[in-house]
């Protein structure tokens, strides 16, 4: 897992490479085909993209509408892929052919793909060269104290530790500021450890009462870069380097030290760096108190014959630095006066307190940084002898009072703290408002007494400050969920031409990384990184023909196609009974003054269903319901129950077309839960305003979903394009896990989603859901889930179980590949052992292959010639790369199956962790898997486009996304943030989530309810 906000509408928007602070399995944007989720372009009935912009100076392709192609300098020749790398790849390939991979290990690469048209691509990698004899001494850091420091405080403690005890080593020592130190030379360690007393940055000495910590360093090994280079340049198949991951980690620490040590760069996570002091072109406002900063992801990677540095543009939302007053006003101007949501927005924001000025010996001001805990709230300090008086959440400076132990004199007097034995009679203490305290003590008049007071202490021991004396510290990333307008602004600025991103990497990115010019740390370690992108060899695979009813074939163009006149679904399904439900809310446009006025649109939709081949009757009479935020759930539940339970059971409709208002997640979430889980009826949501003016294209997009849900197959491929799948003896499985996000309640679980094919056309993919422990990526109870998929497959395939099981596993990070083999493969085997006849098992049936699908990687490719660029300046759809940026022994490849309408296309990464199906084909195994995976991307039923990841993985993600809607109360509690008890992220939970809350009703559980 990792951060998400990904939206991957196949054939739709490319990646702007930005982080939307939402949930980790995030989802895309509203589909064009109606209210159901779908990636941009994913439901686009008519394929095709928008033209990219013309090139500018320094880029090839300057004609009007021509693609823009990256170049290091105008007119500079494109360097050929490194021949040294190609020779090592070829020699290793020959060596691998003579070796049989052990069943218990990950399969060795059977060879490289050969099919497709050759193409040379730029890639966002630079080469790292280090002195072969460079030793790297590794040390663990352990810091203890009354309270273990975290985040920025821990970073500061490590800074002080190194300044006070290892300054003589200068640039020869680096750290990740968390738990590791990498040194060029051995360190003389104090066996008793070190005492570190905290002091703020810029302070000459620590305060007398500043916290003290004990720090210990322990050597954990010595690494030599030459060992890694020898491993990567070796052509022997069975060469192993157990320390490879430790070596890569150490090099990442050395390379990442420069940006992490730079006070003007905010480092997010292990390797994303944002220069918040950059020029205006690298930052832009999102509104409502947030700004976006263009930063750079940096990671050292191992590849055939060389060490590489992966650098990718990343955009992220940050709190706007400056007066806290301005931040609050900006937030409220777009989000309204809801103080509970404001409190959630401000939680954990660091502010520089300005009413007390402290300077060091050099006369420089020393920041006093505090962290906002909450707005002043009722119940603060309830355990104190004299608790504060707060009339309401978010009260202003004149209304919030705290008890002062002594008259305010020159700043004496502690707010909200438990006092020791009072020096004066208790009667001299008194309550004082925040407004009066600052007026009397600091001669500061609060300009806006109604501005909410912030608590920079804790719930138990509050400490109140007016926003007027707080400055938001720059460089603070925001986890707040972006509003629709902020998302649009992010997309508008972050979705850039690929060539511009490539140029940013070698210019601003190289400066952030410190390789242009080379920073002193890298120089001290003898490491050089050339700030130029590398080229690699790629291939462009041909698109398969798309088959429709009547043996009609359509040939895609640029990964997209049209369903021409008289083209019908491959397997149109019956829809003899369906109805409609219009849900209206106060303030939304009254689209139809009389429900009868909706009939012409419904008739038009019915005609489209029949035109596409569905045996559909006209819908039965529907109805309109009016809901408010207070009664939406109850009214929707009641109405859908009435529809599903008519007086005459024979008249129960098979599907409801639900017409909903725009931008109303609460209504859509409830409709899905009521239909899928509570009542068991198929449903398709459409936005009322769009449906009212729907054209032919829109109606067809909705029809794609209807046919899928009803059990039909929208499109198929020629059997030859399905390879071994055409034999009808293979079940293809997609698996994914969605996890709670930073804004989720503490009791939010993780949810498993699994889909599996049931027909030889691979048009139907029923699904299942299961709750499990929060943030656990490995799937629990997979054997039971797999047994149910196998039983359904057998029920629809003459009672026989599949001979092959091909699994596309989504959401697994590189460090978890082995866990898939250790945990999930045995569970799949257990499911098969329980069902398959003993005779088949003795023959090695079923054969199982597991391919991990990666979407959150940072590898990108850019065309090197205008002739090889599509209209959005990306490589052509069907581009596959298995050389140059991969390791020669691992079986993996990158595939960009789709056409991105704009932005930089992100290829999917496929890594084979187990194989019993393809290896028998020898060197042809690579082509077989690459071609099959590519062709499957044309079978995503909601689109007439190739999608960016193969449908099993895509569908599994949609299933997980659907589960998030059912559990929106814990996954996105901000939707209902309206009372003090639910505003604090992570504290809204309580009850344990029941399995039944995601258990699909038996009437629809074997249908594609989630599409």
PDB file of C-alpha atoms in Angstrom, residues 405-588:
ATOM      1  CA  UNK A 405      -2.895  31.602  39.646  1.00  0.00           C
ATOM      2  CA  UNK A 406      -1.491  35.093  40.174  1.00  0.00           C
ATOM      3  CA  UNK A 407      -2.074  38.531  38.719  1.00  0.00           C
ATOM      4  CA  UNK A 408      -0.473  38.832  35.267  1.00  0.00           C
ATOM      5  CA  UNK A 409       2.937  40.473  35.677  1.00  0.00           C
ATOM      6  CA  UNK A 410       5.424  40.521  32.806  1.00  0.00           C
ATOM      7  CA  UNK A 411       4.368  37.204  31.410  1.00  0.00           C
ATOM      8  CA  UNK A 412       4.249  35.314  34.707  1.00  0.00           C
ATOM      9  CA  UNK A 413       1.348  32.999  35.204  1.00  0.00           C
ATOM     10  CA  UNK A 414       0.816  29.668  33.521  1.00  0.00           C
ATOM     11  CA  UNK A 415      -2.317  28.985  31.585  1.00  0.00           C
ATOM     12  CA  UNK A 416      -4.162  25.804  32.338  1.00  0.00           C
ATOM     13  CA  UNK A 417      -1.373  24.120  34.288  1.00  0.00           C
ATOM     14  CA  UNK A 418      -1.761  22.359  37.604  1.00  0.00           C
ATOM     15  CA  UNK A 419      -0.052  24.576  40.122  1.00  0.00           C
ATOM     16  CA  UNK A 420       2.194  23.482  42.956  1.00  0.00           C
ATOM     17  CA  UNK A 421       1.446  24.848  46.403  1.00  0.00           C
ATOM     18  CA  UNK A 422       0.229  28.393  45.723  1.00  0.00           C
ATOM     19  CA  UNK A 423       2.533  31.158  46.827  1.00  0.00           C
ATOM     20  CA  UNK A 424      -0.438  33.385  47.574  1.00  0.00           C
ATOM     21  CA  UNK A 425      -3.904  32.708  48.915  1.00  0.00           C
ATOM     22  CA  UNK A 426      -6.131  30.948  46.421  1.00  0.00           C
ATOM     23  CA  UNK A 427      -8.555  33.844  46.618  1.00  0.00           C
ATOM     24  CA  UNK A 428      -6.075  35.966  44.653  1.00  0.00           C
ATOM     25  CA  UNK A 429      -6.356  33.651  41.637  1.00  0.00           C
ATOM     26  CA  UNK A 430      -8.985  34.480  39.057  1.00  0.00           C
ATOM     27  CA  UNK A 431     -10.441  33.582  35.688  1.00  0.00           C
ATOM     28  CA  UNK A 432      -9.344  35.781  32.835  1.00  0.00           C
ATOM     29  CA  UNK A 433     -10.245  35.794  29.174  1.00  0.00           C
ATOM     30  CA  UNK A 434      -7.607  35.169  26.552  1.00  0.00           C
ATOM     31  CA  UNK A 435      -8.402  38.616  25.187  1.00  0.00           C
ATOM     32  CA  UNK A 436      -7.757  40.388  28.506  1.00  0.00           C
ATOM     33  CA  UNK A 437      -4.685  38.288  29.306  1.00  0.00           C
ATOM     34  CA  UNK A 438      -2.901  39.302  26.107  1.00  0.00           C
ATOM     35  CA  UNK A 439      -3.971  42.918  26.526  1.00  0.00           C
ATOM     36  CA  UNK A 440      -2.726  43.150  30.112  1.00  0.00           C
ATOM     37  CA  UNK A 441       0.385  40.986  29.794  1.00  0.00           C
ATOM     38  CA  UNK A 442       1.730  41.744  26.333  1.00  0.00           C
ATOM     39  CA  UNK A 443      -0.146  44.935  25.410  1.00  0.00           C
ATOM     40  CA  UNK A 444      -1.573  43.095  22.425  1.00  0.00           C
ATOM     41  CA  UNK A 445      -5.132  43.928  21.400  1.00  0.00           C
ATOM     42  CA  UNK A 446      -6.833  41.057  19.612  1.00  0.00           C
ATOM     43  CA  UNK A 447      -8.113  42.467  16.329  1.00  0.00           C
ATOM     44  CA  UNK A 448     -10.836  39.864  15.840  1.00  0.00           C
ATOM     45  CA  UNK A 449     -12.148  38.613  19.195  1.00  0.00           C
ATOM     46  CA  UNK A 450     -14.479  36.178  17.401  1.00  0.00           C
ATOM     47  CA  UNK A 451     -11.630  34.356  15.657  1.00  0.00           C
ATOM     48  CA  UNK A 452     -11.438  30.844  17.197  1.00  0.00           C
ATOM     49  CA  UNK A 453      -8.828  30.393  19.906  1.00  0.00           C
ATOM     50  CA  UNK A 454      -6.420  27.493  19.310  1.00  0.00           C
ATOM     51  CA  UNK A 455      -5.197  25.006  21.889  1.00  0.00           C
ATOM     52  CA  UNK A 456      -1.438  24.365  21.617  1.00  0.00           C
ATOM     53  CA  UNK A 457      -1.324  22.249  24.744  1.00  0.00           C
ATOM     54  CA  UNK A 458      -3.370  19.101  25.155  1.00  0.00           C
ATOM     55  CA  UNK A 459      -6.923  18.137  25.987  1.00  0.00           C
ATOM     56  CA  UNK A 460      -5.884  17.480  29.600  1.00  0.00           C
ATOM     57  CA  UNK A 461      -3.630  20.530  29.965  1.00  0.00           C
ATOM     58  CA  UNK A 462      -4.790  23.136  27.480  1.00  0.00           C
ATOM     59  CA  UNK A 463      -2.739  26.169  26.531  1.00  0.00           C
ATOM     60  CA  UNK A 464      -4.642  28.787  24.565  1.00  0.00           C
ATOM     61  CA  UNK A 465      -3.389  31.243  21.974  1.00  0.00           C
ATOM     62  CA  UNK A 466      -5.194  33.731  19.759  1.00  0.00           C
ATOM     63  CA  UNK A 467      -4.560  33.138  16.058  1.00  0.00           C
ATOM     64  CA  UNK A 468      -3.172  36.681  15.844  1.00  0.00           C
ATOM     65  CA  UNK A 469       0.107  35.674  17.555  1.00  0.00           C
ATOM     66  CA  UNK A 470       0.632  32.507  15.488  1.00  0.00           C
ATOM     67  CA  UNK A 471       2.496  32.162  12.213  1.00  0.00           C
ATOM     68  CA  UNK A 472       2.081  28.909  10.274  1.00  0.00           C
ATOM     69  CA  UNK A 473       5.513  27.334   9.846  1.00  0.00           C
ATOM     70  CA  UNK A 474       6.321  26.719   6.141  1.00  0.00           C
ATOM     71  CA  UNK A 475       6.786  23.265   4.678  1.00  0.00           C
ATOM     72  CA  UNK A 476       3.967  21.380   6.419  1.00  0.00           C
ATOM     73  CA  UNK A 477       2.200  18.784   4.255  1.00  0.00           C
ATOM     74  CA  UNK A 478      -1.560  18.552   4.615  1.00  0.00           C
ATOM     75  CA  UNK A 479      -3.476  15.303   4.912  1.00  0.00           C
ATOM     76  CA  UNK A 480      -6.780  17.102   4.590  1.00  0.00           C
ATOM     77  CA  UNK A 481      -9.023  15.787   1.858  1.00  0.00           C
ATOM     78  CA  UNK A 482      -9.053  18.261  -1.003  1.00  0.00           C
ATOM     79  CA  UNK A 483     -12.309  19.924  -1.947  1.00  0.00           C
ATOM     80  CA  UNK A 484     -13.545  19.549  -5.545  1.00  0.00           C
ATOM     81  CA  UNK A 485     -12.260  23.027  -6.439  1.00  0.00           C
ATOM     82  CA  UNK A 486      -8.860  22.298  -4.851  1.00  0.00           C
ATOM     83  CA  UNK A 487      -8.666  19.031  -6.745  1.00  0.00           C
ATOM     84  CA  UNK A 488      -9.415  20.838 -10.000  1.00  0.00           C
ATOM     85  CA  UNK A 489      -6.749  23.412  -9.228  1.00  0.00           C
ATOM     86  CA  UNK A 490      -4.242  20.670  -8.423  1.00  0.00           C
ATOM     87  CA  UNK A 491      -5.009  18.884 -11.674  1.00  0.00           C
ATOM     88  CA  UNK A 492      -4.841  22.119 -13.654  1.00  0.00           C
ATOM     89  CA  UNK A 493      -1.304  22.810 -12.455  1.00  0.00           C
ATOM     90  CA  UNK A 494       0.113  19.347 -11.791  1.00  0.00           C
ATOM     91  CA  UNK A 495      -1.027  17.577 -14.950  1.00  0.00           C
ATOM     92  CA  UNK A 496       1.732  18.739 -17.257  1.00  0.00           C
ATOM     93  CA  UNK A 497       3.153  17.758 -20.584  1.00  0.00           C
ATOM     94  CA  UNK A 498       5.537  14.802 -20.073  1.00  0.00           C
ATOM     95  CA  UNK A 499       8.424  16.701 -21.668  1.00  0.00           C
ATOM     96  CA  UNK A 500       8.016  19.518 -19.138  1.00  0.00           C
ATOM     97  CA  UNK A 501       8.202  17.035 -16.287  1.00  0.00           C
ATOM     98  CA  UNK A 502      11.342  15.522 -17.779  1.00  0.00           C
ATOM     99  CA  UNK A 503      12.871  18.990 -18.040  1.00  0.00           C
ATOM    100  CA  UNK A 504      11.953  19.748 -14.415  1.00  0.00           C
ATOM    101  CA  UNK A 505      13.698  16.562 -13.287  1.00  0.00           C
ATOM    102  CA  UNK A 506      17.050  17.489 -14.843  1.00  0.00           C
ATOM    103  CA  UNK A 507      16.831  21.132 -13.729  1.00  0.00           C
ATOM    104  CA  UNK A 508      14.961  21.874 -10.491  1.00  0.00           C
ATOM    105  CA  UNK A 509      14.946  18.203  -9.491  1.00  0.00           C
ATOM    106  CA  UNK A 510      18.700  17.935  -9.855  1.00  0.00           C
ATOM    107  CA  UNK A 511      19.104  21.039  -7.678  1.00  0.00           C
ATOM    108  CA  UNK A 512      16.883  19.632  -4.919  1.00  0.00           C
ATOM    109  CA  UNK A 513      18.822  16.382  -5.065  1.00  0.00           C
ATOM    110  CA  UNK A 514      22.074  18.281  -4.981  1.00  0.00           C
ATOM    111  CA  UNK A 515      23.648  16.872  -8.133  1.00  0.00           C
ATOM    112  CA  UNK A 516      23.745  20.059 -10.166  1.00  0.00           C
ATOM    113  CA  UNK A 517      26.178  21.166  -8.911  1.00  0.00           C
ATOM    114  CA  UNK A 518      27.269  18.130  -6.902  1.00  0.00           C
ATOM    115  CA  UNK A 519      26.709  18.643  -3.183  1.00  0.00           C
ATOM    116  CA  UNK A 520      29.585  18.318  -0.676  1.00  0.00           C
ATOM    117  CA  UNK A 521      28.180  15.150   0.897  1.00  0.00           C
ATOM    118  CA  UNK A 522      28.204  13.193  -2.356  1.00  0.00           C
ATOM    119  CA  UNK A 523      31.673  14.544  -3.128  1.00  0.00           C
ATOM    120  CA  UNK A 524      32.940  13.413   0.261  1.00  0.00           C
ATOM    121  CA  UNK A 525      31.643   9.893  -0.393  1.00  0.00           C
ATOM    122  CA  UNK A 526      33.057   9.795  -3.896  1.00  0.00           C
ATOM    123  CA  UNK A 527      29.628   9.427  -5.456  1.00  0.00           C
ATOM    124  CA  UNK A 528      28.734  11.002  -8.762  1.00  0.00           C
ATOM    125  CA  UNK A 529      25.262  11.332 -10.276  1.00  0.00           C
ATOM    126  CA  UNK A 530      25.037  12.655 -13.820  1.00  0.00           C
ATOM    127  CA  UNK A 531      21.986  14.963 -14.061  1.00  0.00           C
ATOM    128  CA  UNK A 532      20.881  13.528 -17.382  1.00  0.00           C
ATOM    129  CA  UNK A 533      18.072  11.121 -18.182  1.00  0.00           C
ATOM    130  CA  UNK A 534      18.945   7.715 -19.603  1.00  0.00           C
ATOM    131  CA  UNK A 535      17.494   6.016 -22.658  1.00  0.00           C
ATOM    132  CA  UNK A 536      16.161   2.462 -22.761  1.00  0.00           C
ATOM    133  CA  UNK A 537      14.874   0.055 -25.373  1.00  0.00           C
ATOM    134  CA  UNK A 538      11.113  -0.464 -25.541  1.00  0.00           C
ATOM    135  CA  UNK A 539       8.654  -2.215 -27.828  1.00  0.00           C
ATOM    136  CA  UNK A 540       5.161  -1.264 -28.990  1.00  0.00           C
ATOM    137  CA  UNK A 541       2.729  -4.197 -29.027  1.00  0.00           C
ATOM    138  CA  UNK A 542      -0.102  -4.344 -31.549  1.00  0.00           C
ATOM    139  CA  UNK A 543      -3.660  -3.806 -30.376  1.00  0.00           C
ATOM    140  CA  UNK A 544      -6.002  -6.804 -30.568  1.00  0.00           C
ATOM    141  CA  UNK A 545      -9.214  -6.736 -32.593  1.00  0.00           C
ATOM    142  CA  UNK A 546     -12.370  -6.233 -30.525  1.00  0.00           C
ATOM    143  CA  UNK A 547     -15.176  -8.720 -31.129  1.00  0.00           C
ATOM    144  CA  UNK A 548     -18.865  -7.888 -30.901  1.00  0.00           C
ATOM    145  CA  UNK A 549     -22.090  -9.750 -31.567  1.00  0.00           C
ATOM    146  CA  UNK A 550     -22.553 -11.142 -35.043  1.00  0.00           C
ATOM    147  CA  UNK A 551     -18.810 -11.816 -35.402  1.00  0.00           C
ATOM    148  CA  UNK A 552     -18.228  -8.110 -35.934  1.00  0.00           C
ATOM    149  CA  UNK A 553     -14.644  -6.909 -35.358  1.00  0.00           C
ATOM    150  CA  UNK A 554     -13.555  -3.376 -34.505  1.00  0.00           C
ATOM    151  CA  UNK A 555      -9.892  -2.398 -34.690  1.00  0.00           C
ATOM    152  CA  UNK A 556      -8.752   0.046 -31.991  1.00  0.00           C
ATOM    153  CA  UNK A 557      -6.842   3.164 -32.838  1.00  0.00           C
ATOM    154  CA  UNK A 558      -4.547   4.661 -30.187  1.00  0.00           C
ATOM    155  CA  UNK A 559      -6.010   2.221 -27.689  1.00  0.00           C
ATOM    156  CA  UNK A 560      -9.580   3.358 -28.314  1.00  0.00           C
ATOM    157  CA  UNK A 561     -12.475   2.419 -30.528  1.00  0.00           C
ATOM    158  CA  UNK A 562     -16.071   3.276 -31.329  1.00  0.00           C
ATOM    159  CA  UNK A 563     -19.076   0.998 -31.220  1.00  0.00           C
ATOM    160  CA  UNK A 564     -20.234   1.819 -34.700  1.00  0.00           C
ATOM    161  CA  UNK A 565     -23.832   1.780 -35.897  1.00  0.00           C
ATOM    162  CA  UNK A 566     -25.529  -1.583 -35.397  1.00  0.00           C
ATOM    163  CA  UNK A 567     -22.668  -2.837 -33.222  1.00  0.00           C
ATOM    164  CA  UNK A 568     -24.080  -4.855 -30.339  1.00  0.00           C
ATOM    165  CA  UNK A 569     -22.665  -6.184 -27.105  1.00  0.00           C
ATOM    166  CA  UNK A 570     -20.876  -9.509 -27.481  1.00  0.00           C
ATOM    167  CA  UNK A 571     -23.282 -11.140 -25.050  1.00  0.00           C
ATOM    168  CA  UNK A 572     -26.250  -8.827 -24.434  1.00  0.00           C
ATOM    169  CA  UNK A 573     -28.253  -9.748 -21.349  1.00  0.00           C
ATOM    170  CA  UNK A 574     -31.986  -9.693 -20.696  1.00  0.00           C
ATOM    171  CA  UNK A 575     -33.463  -6.910 -18.585  1.00  0.00           C
ATOM    172  CA  UNK A 576     -37.141  -7.651 -18.423  1.00  0.00           C
ATOM    173  CA  UNK A 577     -37.932  -5.676 -15.276  1.00  0.00           C
ATOM    174  CA  UNK A 578     -36.343  -2.446 -14.072  1.00  0.00           C
ATOM    175  CA  UNK A 579     -37.463   0.806 -12.532  1.00  0.00           C
ATOM    176  CA  UNK A 580     -36.161   4.225 -11.586  1.00  0.00           C
ATOM    177  CA  UNK A 581     -35.808   6.314  -8.445  1.00  0.00           C
ATOM    178  CA  UNK A 582     -35.209  10.068  -8.431  1.00  0.00           C
ATOM    179  CA  UNK A 583     -33.631  11.409  -5.220  1.00  0.00           C
ATOM    180  CA  UNK A 584     -33.924  15.180  -4.795  1.00  0.00           C
ATOM    181  CA  UNK A 585     -32.520  17.495  -2.135  1.00  0.00           C
ATOM    182  CA  UNK A 586     -33.347  21.068  -1.121  1.00  0.00           C
ATOM    183  CA  UNK A 587     -31.442  23.589  -3.168  1.00  0.00           C
ATOM    184  CA  UNK A 588     -30.736  21.335  -6.152  1.00  0.00           C
TER     185      UNK A 588
END
